[in-house]
Amino acid sequence: MSKQSVSRLSRRQFVQTAAVAAAATSAFPHFARAADADLPIKVGLIGAGGRGTGAAHNVLAAAKGVQVVAVADIAKDRLENAKKDLRGKNQDIKDEHCFLGMDAYKKLLALDNVNYVILATPPYYRPEHLEASIKAGKHVFTEKPVAVDPVGIRRFIAAGKDAAAKKLSIVAGTQRRHQAGYVETIKRIHDGALGKIVAGQCYWNMGMLWYNKKAQGWSDMEWMHRDWVNWTWLSGDHIVEQHVHNLDVINWALKILPTKAVAMGSRHRRVTGDQYDNFSVDFFYPGDKEHPEIHVLSQCRQINGCANDVSERVIGTKGISNCNGWISNVGKIESQGKDPYVQEHTDLIAAIRQGEPINEAEQVAHSTMCAIMARMSAYTGKAVTWSDAMKSDLQLAPPEGPLTPEYVKSLIAVPGDEEK
C-alpha cells in the first residue's frame, strides 16, 4: 500500500458485516387540521454562508409569523454579512444573539426563544450539530448531505430517532421531495404507471464549482473551511455533497436501497483540495425473479467545457419517466407549486404548528450513505456492499500535516496503489 493510502486512505477501509438495511421513502405529508396556526417560529441560523443565508430567506418566505432571531458562524465576516443582510429584511437580530467561533452553535442552541434551527455548516459537522439541536429540543431544517462517512451516518440516524421520540420535526434540504412536479410524478410511478422499474440513470454533470486559494494570514484550517467544497473531510467529495440530490430521487422512486456499488473516478482539473473531478457508478438494487437486479447508472462531474446534465430517469416495463413531470405512456403531468426551496420550510412549519411531527432524517441519511458507498468504491477501486459500508469504521478527519502542495497531492486517492 502506498504512503498516501497509509496516511489517509486507511480511514477509508471498511469492516465486513452481514446486516443489510432497507427503507421505503415517501413524499412529504400534507396537514389538514390546525392545532396552533399562530405559533411563532423563531429561527436560529447555524452556518451563515451563502446557502445558510439563502435558507434563512427561504424560511422567511415560507409562512407568516416567522422571524430569524440568532446567527452563528466560525467566520466573523460571514457572521457580519448575514446579520446585515437579515436586518435588511426587517429581522430583529440582537448583537448578543450573534455568536462567533467553533462552539457558536452551542450558544445559539442555548437560547430559549429559538424553536427552529437551520443547519448549514459544512457537512462534516452535521451529525454533531443535529445531536446538539435535538438535545436542546429544537425542530430542525438540515441541509444535505448529512454526514461525510459511515460513522457520521450512524450518529445522524440515531439523533433522528431521538427526535422522533421527542416528537421533534426534521426536514432535509432535498428540495425535490417537496417539488410539486416530482411529488406528483413519483406518486404516479408508485401507483404503477411504469409497471416494474427495471433500470435507471441519474446525473449531475456540470462545470467547476467555486474555490478559494489560500490567502495571506489564513491558517490551514481557516483555508479549508473557506474552501470547504473542495475537501473530502468537510464535504464528502462532490458525489456526496451534490449528487446526493439525484440519488435521493432514485431511492424515492424505487422505494428500496442499493445492495452494492462499483465506481470509478479521477481528478484532472481541480485547483484546490483533495477531491475528484468525476465519478461513474453502477448501483445494484434488488429486483425480483424476472429481473433479479436493477442497475442504476450514476454520473457526476465538475469540469468546465463539457456536456452538462442534471437529471434522473427510471425505466419500467410499461414506460420511461424523468421523475419530474413526464411519463412516456402518460404524457406531461401538470402540477403547480411554490419554489421547492421555500416549500420544504412551509412543510416543516406546518408540521410544527399542526403538532404532527415529520422526520426525514433516515431517508436523507440513507441517500447520503449511497453516495458515501460509491465514493468508497471509487477511492479504493473495490466493489462496496451496503452492509460493508453501513458497518464501516471509516471516519474522516482533517489532514494531519501542513498543507504543502506535495502533502495535499499525497492525500488524493489513487485506486490500485496497494497492488504495486
Short mmCIF file of C-alpha atoms in Angstrom, two decimals:
data_model
loop_
_atom_site.label_atom_id
_atom_site.label_comp_id
_atom_site.label_asym_id
_atom_site.label_seq_id
_atom_site.Cartn_x
_atom_site.Cartn_y
_atom_site.Cartn_z
CA MET A 1 0.00 0.00 0.00
CA SER A 2 1.27 3.48 -0.87
CA LYS A 3 2.31 6.10 1.65
CA GLN A 4 -0.78 8.15 0.80
CA SER A 5 -3.00 5.12 1.40
CA VAL A 6 -1.48 4.54 4.83
CA SER A 7 -1.66 8.18 5.88
CA ARG A 8 -5.22 8.92 4.76
CA LEU A 9 -6.94 6.10 2.98
CA SER A 10 -6.58 3.71 5.90
CA ARG A 11 -9.51 5.64 7.35
CA ARG A 12 -11.47 4.57 4.29
CA GLN A 13 -11.16 0.86 4.96
CA PHE A 14 -14.36 -0.92 5.90
CA VAL A 15 -15.42 -3.84 8.06
CA GLN A 16 -17.26 -6.85 6.62
CA THR A 17 -20.71 -7.43 8.10
CA ALA A 18 -23.92 -9.23 7.16
CA ALA A 19 -26.54 -6.66 8.14
CA VAL A 20 -28.47 -5.25 5.19
CA ALA A 21 -30.53 -2.09 5.71
CA ALA A 22 -33.67 -1.33 3.74
CA ALA A 23 -36.10 1.57 3.86
CA ALA A 24 -39.08 2.84 1.95
CA THR A 25 -39.33 6.58 1.42
CA SER A 26 -42.35 8.67 0.66
CA ALA A 27 -43.42 12.15 -0.30
CA PHE A 28 -43.88 14.76 2.37
CA PRO A 29 -47.21 14.65 4.22
CA HIS A 30 -49.93 17.29 3.99
CA PHE A 31 -51.62 18.67 7.08
CA ALA A 32 -55.33 19.40 7.19
CA ARG A 33 -56.08 20.43 10.79
CA ALA A 34 -54.74 23.44 12.66
CA ALA A 35 -53.60 22.94 16.25
CA ASP A 36 -51.69 26.21 16.76
CA ALA A 37 -51.64 28.02 13.46
CA ASP A 38 -50.27 31.19 15.08
CA LEU A 39 -47.31 29.57 16.84
CA PRO A 40 -44.33 31.94 16.32
CA ILE A 41 -41.40 30.36 14.54
CA LYS A 42 -38.16 31.75 15.94
CA VAL A 43 -35.25 30.71 13.75
CA GLY A 44 -31.60 30.27 14.64
CA LEU A 45 -29.17 30.02 11.70
CA ILE A 46 -26.09 27.85 12.23
CA GLY A 47 -23.75 28.41 9.30
CA ALA A 48 -24.06 31.86 7.73
CA GLY A 49 -22.53 31.26 4.30
CA GLY A 50 -24.34 31.58 1.01
CA ARG A 51 -26.55 28.51 1.42
CA GLY A 52 -27.31 29.26 5.05
CA THR A 53 -28.31 32.85 4.34
CA GLY A 54 -30.31 31.63 1.36
CA ALA A 55 -32.14 29.14 3.59
CA ALA A 56 -32.91 31.97 6.02
CA HIS A 57 -34.52 33.92 3.17
CA ASN A 58 -36.46 30.79 2.18
CA VAL A 59 -37.90 30.25 5.65
CA LEU A 60 -39.00 33.89 5.83
CA ALA A 61 -40.93 33.39 2.60
CA ALA A 62 -42.42 30.09 3.74
CA ALA A 63 -45.11 31.23 6.17
CA LYS A 64 -46.34 34.09 8.30
CA GLY A 65 -45.15 34.54 11.87
CA VAL A 66 -41.53 33.59 11.12
CA GLN A 67 -38.55 35.54 12.40
CA VAL A 68 -34.79 34.92 12.31
CA VAL A 69 -33.51 35.84 15.76
CA ALA A 70 -30.00 34.37 16.05
CA VAL A 71 -26.97 33.59 13.88
CA ALA A 72 -23.83 31.51 14.49
CA ASP A 73 -20.72 31.06 12.35
CA ILE A 74 -16.98 30.46 12.72
CA ALA A 75 -16.02 33.39 10.45
CA LYS A 76 -16.55 36.99 11.53
CA ASP A 77 -17.07 38.35 8.01
CA ARG A 78 -19.78 35.80 7.21
CA LEU A 79 -21.47 36.44 10.55
CA GLU A 80 -21.49 40.20 9.99
CA ASN A 81 -22.67 39.88 6.38
CA ALA A 82 -25.54 37.60 7.37
CA LYS A 83 -26.54 39.86 10.24
CA LYS A 84 -26.55 42.90 7.95
CA ASP A 85 -28.44 41.06 5.22
CA LEU A 86 -31.15 39.73 7.53
CA ARG A 87 -31.56 43.02 9.35
CA GLY A 88 -32.22 44.45 5.89
CA LYS A 89 -35.15 42.01 5.76
CA ASN A 90 -36.54 43.61 8.95
CA GLN A 91 -35.28 40.80 11.19
CA ASP A 92 -34.65 41.75 14.82
CA ILE A 93 -31.27 40.08 15.35
CA LYS A 94 -29.66 41.40 18.51
CA ASP A 95 -25.88 41.55 18.74
CA GLU A 96 -25.98 39.35 21.82
CA HIS A 97 -27.69 36.68 19.73
CA CYS A 98 -24.88 36.56 17.17
CA PHE A 99 -22.22 34.01 18.07
CA LEU A 100 -18.73 33.52 16.65
CA GLY A 101 -16.39 30.53 16.84
CA MET A 102 -16.32 26.74 16.72
CA ASP A 103 -18.66 26.50 19.73
CA ALA A 104 -21.01 29.23 18.48
CA TYR A 105 -23.71 26.67 17.70
CA LYS A 106 -23.85 25.64 21.37
CA LYS A 107 -24.53 29.23 22.43
CA LEU A 108 -27.27 29.61 19.85
CA LEU A 109 -28.94 26.36 20.87
CA ALA A 110 -28.98 27.53 24.48
CA LEU A 111 -31.40 30.36 23.57
CA ASP A 112 -34.88 29.60 24.89
CA ASN A 113 -36.62 31.72 22.26
CA VAL A 114 -35.23 29.66 19.34
CA ASN A 115 -37.53 26.77 18.38
CA TYR A 116 -36.38 26.19 14.77
CA VAL A 117 -32.77 25.83 13.66
CA ILE A 118 -31.19 25.75 10.23
CA LEU A 119 -28.06 23.59 9.98
CA ALA A 120 -25.96 24.90 7.09
CA THR A 121 -22.32 24.42 8.06
CA PRO A 122 -20.01 22.12 6.05
CA PRO A 123 -21.45 18.56 6.16
CA TYR A 124 -18.66 17.19 8.37
CA TYR A 125 -20.32 18.90 11.34
CA ARG A 126 -23.90 17.85 10.58
CA PRO A 127 -24.17 14.79 12.88
CA GLU A 128 -22.73 16.68 15.86
CA HIS A 129 -24.97 19.67 15.25
CA LEU A 130 -28.11 17.56 14.85
CA GLU A 131 -27.38 15.71 18.09
CA ALA A 132 -26.98 19.01 19.93
CA SER A 133 -30.10 20.51 18.34
CA ILE A 134 -32.31 17.57 19.31
CA LYS A 135 -30.87 17.52 22.82
CA ALA A 136 -31.78 21.22 23.07
CA GLY A 137 -35.35 20.47 21.98
CA LYS A 138 -35.30 22.29 18.63
CA HIS A 139 -37.05 21.48 15.38
CA VAL A 140 -34.51 21.20 12.57
CA PHE A 141 -34.10 22.08 8.94
CA THR A 142 -30.86 20.38 7.89
CA GLU A 143 -29.03 20.97 4.67
CA LYS A 144 -27.80 17.97 2.77
CA PRO A 145 -25.65 15.91 2.82
CA VAL A 146 -25.93 14.93 6.45
CA ALA A 147 -22.53 13.29 7.01
CA VAL A 148 -19.28 12.51 5.19
CA ASP A 149 -18.61 8.99 6.47
CA PRO A 150 -20.41 5.90 7.84
CA VAL A 151 -19.70 6.77 11.47
CA GLY A 152 -21.38 10.13 10.91
CA ILE A 153 -24.32 8.49 9.17
CA ARG A 154 -24.97 6.25 12.16
CA ARG A 155 -24.75 9.24 14.52
CA PHE A 156 -27.20 11.18 12.37
CA ILE A 157 -29.72 8.32 12.20
CA ALA A 158 -29.52 7.87 15.97
CA ALA A 159 -30.17 11.57 16.51
CA GLY A 160 -33.13 11.34 14.14
CA LYS A 161 -34.60 8.56 16.26
CA ASP A 162 -34.14 10.70 19.36
CA ALA A 163 -36.04 13.48 17.57
CA ALA A 164 -38.90 11.10 16.81
CA ALA A 165 -39.06 10.07 20.46
CA LYS A 166 -39.26 13.74 21.47
CA LYS A 167 -41.82 14.49 18.72
CA LEU A 168 -39.48 16.99 17.10
CA SER A 169 -39.62 17.50 13.34
CA ILE A 170 -36.69 17.25 10.91
CA VAL A 171 -36.82 18.25 7.24
CA ALA A 172 -33.83 17.93 4.91
CA GLY A 173 -32.74 20.17 2.06
CA THR A 174 -33.57 17.64 -0.64
CA GLN A 175 -35.89 20.05 -2.43
CA ARG A 176 -37.17 17.54 -4.95
CA ARG A 177 -39.07 15.78 -2.15
CA HIS A 178 -41.10 18.99 -1.82
CA GLN A 179 -41.32 19.93 -5.51
CA ALA A 180 -44.79 19.51 -6.99
CA GLY A 181 -43.62 18.01 -10.30
CA TYR A 182 -41.53 15.34 -8.61
CA VAL A 183 -44.15 14.60 -5.95
CA GLU A 184 -46.96 14.04 -8.45
CA THR A 185 -44.84 12.10 -10.94
CA ILE A 186 -43.37 9.73 -8.37
CA LYS A 187 -46.82 9.21 -6.89
CA ARG A 188 -47.93 8.02 -10.35
CA ILE A 189 -44.87 5.75 -10.54
CA HIS A 190 -45.66 4.26 -7.13
CA ASP A 191 -49.25 3.74 -8.28
CA GLY A 192 -47.96 1.56 -11.13
CA ALA A 193 -47.78 3.88 -14.16
CA LEU A 194 -44.40 2.42 -15.18
CA GLY A 195 -45.10 -1.17 -14.18
CA LYS A 196 -42.00 -2.69 -12.59
CA ILE A 197 -38.91 -0.49 -12.63
CA VAL A 198 -36.04 -2.39 -14.25
CA ALA A 199 -33.31 0.26 -14.66
CA GLY A 200 -32.43 3.87 -14.02
CA GLN A 201 -29.92 6.65 -14.60
CA CYS A 202 -29.08 9.83 -12.73
CA TYR A 203 -26.65 12.64 -13.50
CA TRP A 204 -25.14 15.79 -12.08
CA ASN A 205 -22.62 16.78 -14.73
CA MET A 206 -21.65 20.46 -14.67
CA GLY A 207 -18.75 22.88 -14.67
CA MET A 208 -16.27 23.56 -11.89
CA LEU A 209 -17.61 24.86 -8.60
CA TRP A 210 -16.09 27.80 -6.75
CA TYR A 211 -12.77 27.56 -4.92
CA ASN A 212 -10.54 29.78 -2.78
CA LYS A 213 -6.77 29.72 -2.90
CA LYS A 214 -5.04 30.22 0.42
CA ALA A 215 -4.83 33.91 1.33
CA GLN A 216 -2.11 35.55 3.40
CA GLY A 217 -2.88 35.29 7.08
CA TRP A 218 -5.13 32.25 6.80
CA SER A 219 -4.21 29.17 8.78
CA ASP A 220 -4.55 25.81 7.03
CA MET A 221 -7.77 25.16 8.97
CA GLU A 222 -9.29 28.52 8.03
CA TRP A 223 -8.35 27.98 4.39
CA MET A 224 -10.02 24.56 4.28
CA HIS A 225 -13.19 25.95 5.82
CA ARG A 226 -13.29 28.83 3.32
CA ASP A 227 -12.67 26.31 0.53
CA TRP A 228 -14.75 23.52 2.03
CA VAL A 229 -16.46 22.22 -1.13
CA ASN A 230 -13.05 21.01 -2.34
CA TRP A 231 -12.01 18.98 0.74
CA THR A 232 -13.30 15.47 1.25
CA TRP A 233 -13.32 15.54 5.06
CA LEU A 234 -15.51 18.66 5.08
CA SER A 235 -17.83 17.99 2.11
CA GLY A 236 -17.66 14.24 1.44
CA ASP A 237 -16.49 14.95 -2.16
CA HIS A 238 -18.93 16.28 -4.73
CA ILE A 239 -20.61 12.92 -5.24
CA VAL A 240 -21.79 13.23 -1.64
CA GLU A 241 -22.23 16.98 -1.39
CA GLN A 242 -24.13 17.49 -4.65
CA HIS A 243 -25.04 14.25 -6.43
CA VAL A 244 -26.94 13.11 -3.31
CA HIS A 245 -29.95 15.00 -4.74
CA ASN A 246 -30.18 12.70 -7.75
CA LEU A 247 -29.51 9.54 -5.77
CA ASP A 248 -32.27 10.54 -3.36
CA VAL A 249 -34.74 10.74 -6.26
CA ILE A 250 -33.76 7.25 -7.44
CA ASN A 251 -34.19 5.80 -3.95
CA TRP A 252 -37.54 7.56 -3.66
CA ALA A 253 -38.78 6.23 -6.99
CA LEU A 254 -37.59 2.66 -6.38
CA LYS A 255 -38.60 2.59 -2.68
CA ILE A 256 -35.56 0.41 -1.98
CA LEU A 257 -31.86 0.88 -1.31
CA PRO A 258 -28.91 -0.44 -3.34
CA THR A 259 -27.07 -3.54 -2.20
CA LYS A 260 -23.75 -2.70 -3.86
CA ALA A 261 -21.82 -0.03 -5.75
CA VAL A 262 -18.95 -0.38 -8.22
CA ALA A 263 -17.48 3.01 -9.02
CA MET A 264 -14.61 4.80 -10.65
CA GLY A 265 -13.45 8.39 -10.67
CA SER A 266 -10.48 10.66 -11.21
CA ARG A 267 -9.01 14.11 -10.75
CA HIS A 268 -7.73 16.21 -13.66
CA ARG A 269 -8.70 19.88 -13.39
CA ARG A 270 -9.44 20.69 -9.75
CA VAL A 271 -7.38 23.60 -8.44
CA THR A 272 -7.53 23.12 -4.66
CA GLY A 273 -8.40 20.40 -2.17
CA ASP A 274 -8.14 16.62 -2.44
CA GLN A 275 -11.35 15.69 -4.26
CA TYR A 276 -12.12 14.09 -7.59
CA ASP A 277 -13.47 15.84 -10.70
CA ASN A 278 -15.69 12.98 -11.84
CA PHE A 279 -17.37 9.76 -10.76
CA SER A 280 -19.20 7.00 -12.61
CA VAL A 281 -21.10 4.39 -10.62
CA ASP A 282 -23.03 1.18 -11.23
CA PHE A 283 -25.54 0.80 -8.38
CA PHE A 284 -27.07 -2.65 -7.85
CA TYR A 285 -30.64 -2.61 -6.49
CA PRO A 286 -32.57 -5.78 -5.58
CA GLY A 287 -35.18 -6.90 -8.10
CA ASP A 288 -37.49 -9.88 -8.42
CA LYS A 289 -37.40 -13.33 -10.03
CA GLU A 290 -37.87 -11.92 -13.50
CA HIS A 291 -35.38 -9.07 -13.03
CA PRO A 292 -33.03 -10.17 -10.22
CA GLU A 293 -31.01 -6.95 -10.28
CA ILE A 294 -31.90 -3.38 -11.10
CA HIS A 295 -28.90 -1.44 -12.37
CA VAL A 296 -28.77 2.33 -11.97
CA LEU A 297 -26.06 4.28 -13.79
CA SER A 298 -24.85 7.31 -11.85
CA GLN A 299 -22.57 10.05 -13.21
CA CYS A 300 -21.35 13.29 -11.68
CA ARG A 301 -18.66 15.63 -12.96
CA GLN A 302 -17.40 19.15 -12.23
CA ILE A 303 -15.25 20.09 -15.25
CA ASN A 304 -15.69 23.16 -17.42
CA GLY A 305 -16.31 22.88 -21.16
CA CYS A 306 -18.10 19.51 -21.06
CA ALA A 307 -21.68 18.41 -21.72
CA ASN A 308 -23.91 19.26 -18.78
CA ASP A 309 -26.82 17.19 -17.48
CA VAL A 310 -28.67 17.31 -14.17
CA SER A 311 -31.48 14.77 -14.32
CA GLU A 312 -32.94 11.44 -13.31
CA ARG A 313 -34.62 8.70 -15.33
CA VAL A 314 -36.30 5.43 -14.42
CA ILE A 315 -37.27 2.71 -16.91
CA GLY A 316 -40.16 0.36 -16.27
CA THR A 317 -41.87 -2.47 -18.04
CA LYS A 318 -44.59 -0.05 -19.22
CA GLY A 319 -42.60 3.11 -19.94
CA ILE A 320 -39.95 5.66 -19.01
CA SER A 321 -40.10 8.70 -16.73
CA ASN A 322 -37.90 11.69 -15.92
CA CYS A 323 -39.41 11.62 -12.38
CA ASN A 324 -40.45 15.26 -12.75
CA GLY A 325 -43.50 15.94 -14.89
CA TRP A 326 -43.37 13.29 -17.61
CA ILE A 327 -44.11 9.59 -18.05
CA SER A 328 -43.82 8.21 -21.58
CA ASN A 329 -47.10 6.29 -21.59
CA VAL A 330 -48.97 9.04 -19.73
CA GLY A 331 -47.50 12.20 -21.20
CA LYS A 332 -46.92 15.51 -19.48
CA ILE A 333 -48.05 15.65 -15.87
CA GLU A 334 -49.39 19.04 -14.85
CA SER A 335 -48.60 20.26 -11.36
CA GLN A 336 -48.36 23.58 -9.58
CA GLY A 337 -46.41 24.52 -6.50
CA LYS A 338 -44.20 27.14 -4.97
CA ASP A 339 -40.41 27.29 -5.08
CA PRO A 340 -39.28 23.96 -3.55
CA TYR A 341 -36.59 25.78 -1.55
CA VAL A 342 -39.46 27.60 0.13
CA GLN A 343 -41.90 24.68 0.15
CA GLU A 344 -39.63 22.49 2.26
CA HIS A 345 -39.75 25.12 5.01
CA THR A 346 -43.50 25.56 4.57
CA ASP A 347 -43.96 21.84 5.15
CA LEU A 348 -41.73 21.83 8.23
CA ILE A 349 -43.53 24.83 9.73
CA ALA A 350 -46.90 23.18 9.03
CA ALA A 351 -45.76 20.04 10.83
CA ILE A 352 -44.66 22.05 13.86
CA ARG A 353 -47.83 24.09 14.04
CA GLN A 354 -50.06 21.07 13.47
CA GLY A 355 -48.35 19.12 16.22
CA GLU A 356 -47.91 16.25 13.73
CA PRO A 357 -44.13 15.70 13.51
CA ILE A 358 -42.42 14.73 10.28
CA ASN A 359 -38.96 13.26 10.25
CA GLU A 360 -36.82 12.94 7.12
CA ALA A 361 -33.62 12.07 8.97
CA GLU A 362 -33.35 8.43 7.95
CA GLN A 363 -34.27 8.89 4.29
CA VAL A 364 -31.70 11.66 3.74
CA ALA A 365 -29.12 9.69 5.73
CA HIS A 366 -29.67 6.64 3.52
CA SER A 367 -29.32 8.68 0.33
CA THR A 368 -26.17 10.28 1.71
CA MET A 369 -24.88 6.80 2.52
CA CYS A 370 -25.43 5.71 -1.09
CA ALA A 371 -23.10 8.48 -2.19
CA ILE A 372 -20.55 7.64 0.50
CA MET A 373 -20.64 3.97 -0.52
CA ALA A 374 -19.95 4.95 -4.14
CA ARG A 375 -17.09 7.23 -3.10
CA MET A 376 -15.57 4.42 -1.06
CA SER A 377 -15.69 2.20 -4.13
CA ALA A 378 -14.13 4.82 -6.42
CA TYR A 379 -11.38 5.69 -3.94
CA THR A 380 -10.41 2.05 -3.37
CA GLY A 381 -11.25 0.52 -6.74
CA LYS A 382 -13.26 -2.18 -4.97
CA ALA A 383 -16.90 -3.18 -5.01
CA VAL A 384 -18.55 -1.97 -1.80
CA THR A 385 -21.74 -3.51 -0.44
CA TRP A 386 -24.35 -1.65 1.56
CA SER A 387 -23.76 -3.89 4.56
CA ASP A 388 -20.00 -3.27 4.39
CA ALA A 389 -20.48 0.46 4.20
CA MET A 390 -23.10 0.77 6.93
CA LYS A 391 -20.91 -1.08 9.44
CA SER A 392 -17.65 0.55 8.36
CA ASP A 393 -15.46 2.27 10.93
CA LEU A 394 -14.42 4.88 8.35
CA GLN A 395 -14.29 8.30 10.00
CA LEU A 396 -12.82 11.20 8.04
CA ALA A 397 -10.71 13.81 9.79
CA PRO A 398 -8.66 16.90 8.92
CA PRO A 399 -5.29 16.26 7.25
CA GLU A 400 -2.54 15.66 9.76
CA GLY A 401 0.28 17.75 8.30
CA PRO A 402 0.97 21.23 6.86
CA LEU A 403 -0.89 21.70 3.60
CA THR A 404 2.07 21.94 1.26
CA PRO A 405 1.31 21.15 -2.40
CA GLU A 406 3.18 17.87 -2.07
CA TYR A 407 1.25 16.85 1.03
CA VAL A 408 -2.11 17.74 -0.49
CA LYS A 409 -1.25 15.67 -3.56
CA SER A 410 -0.45 12.73 -1.28
CA LEU A 411 -3.99 12.86 0.12
CA ILE A 412 -5.67 12.21 -3.22
CA ALA A 413 -6.97 8.66 -3.55
CA VAL A 414 -5.26 6.54 -6.22
CA PRO A 415 -7.04 3.17 -6.54
CA GLY A 416 -4.75 0.19 -7.05
CA ASP A 417 -1.71 1.67 -5.32
CA GLU A 418 -1.85 -1.10 -2.74
CA GLU A 419 -1.29 -3.63 -5.57
CA LYS A 420 2.07 -2.13 -6.55
#
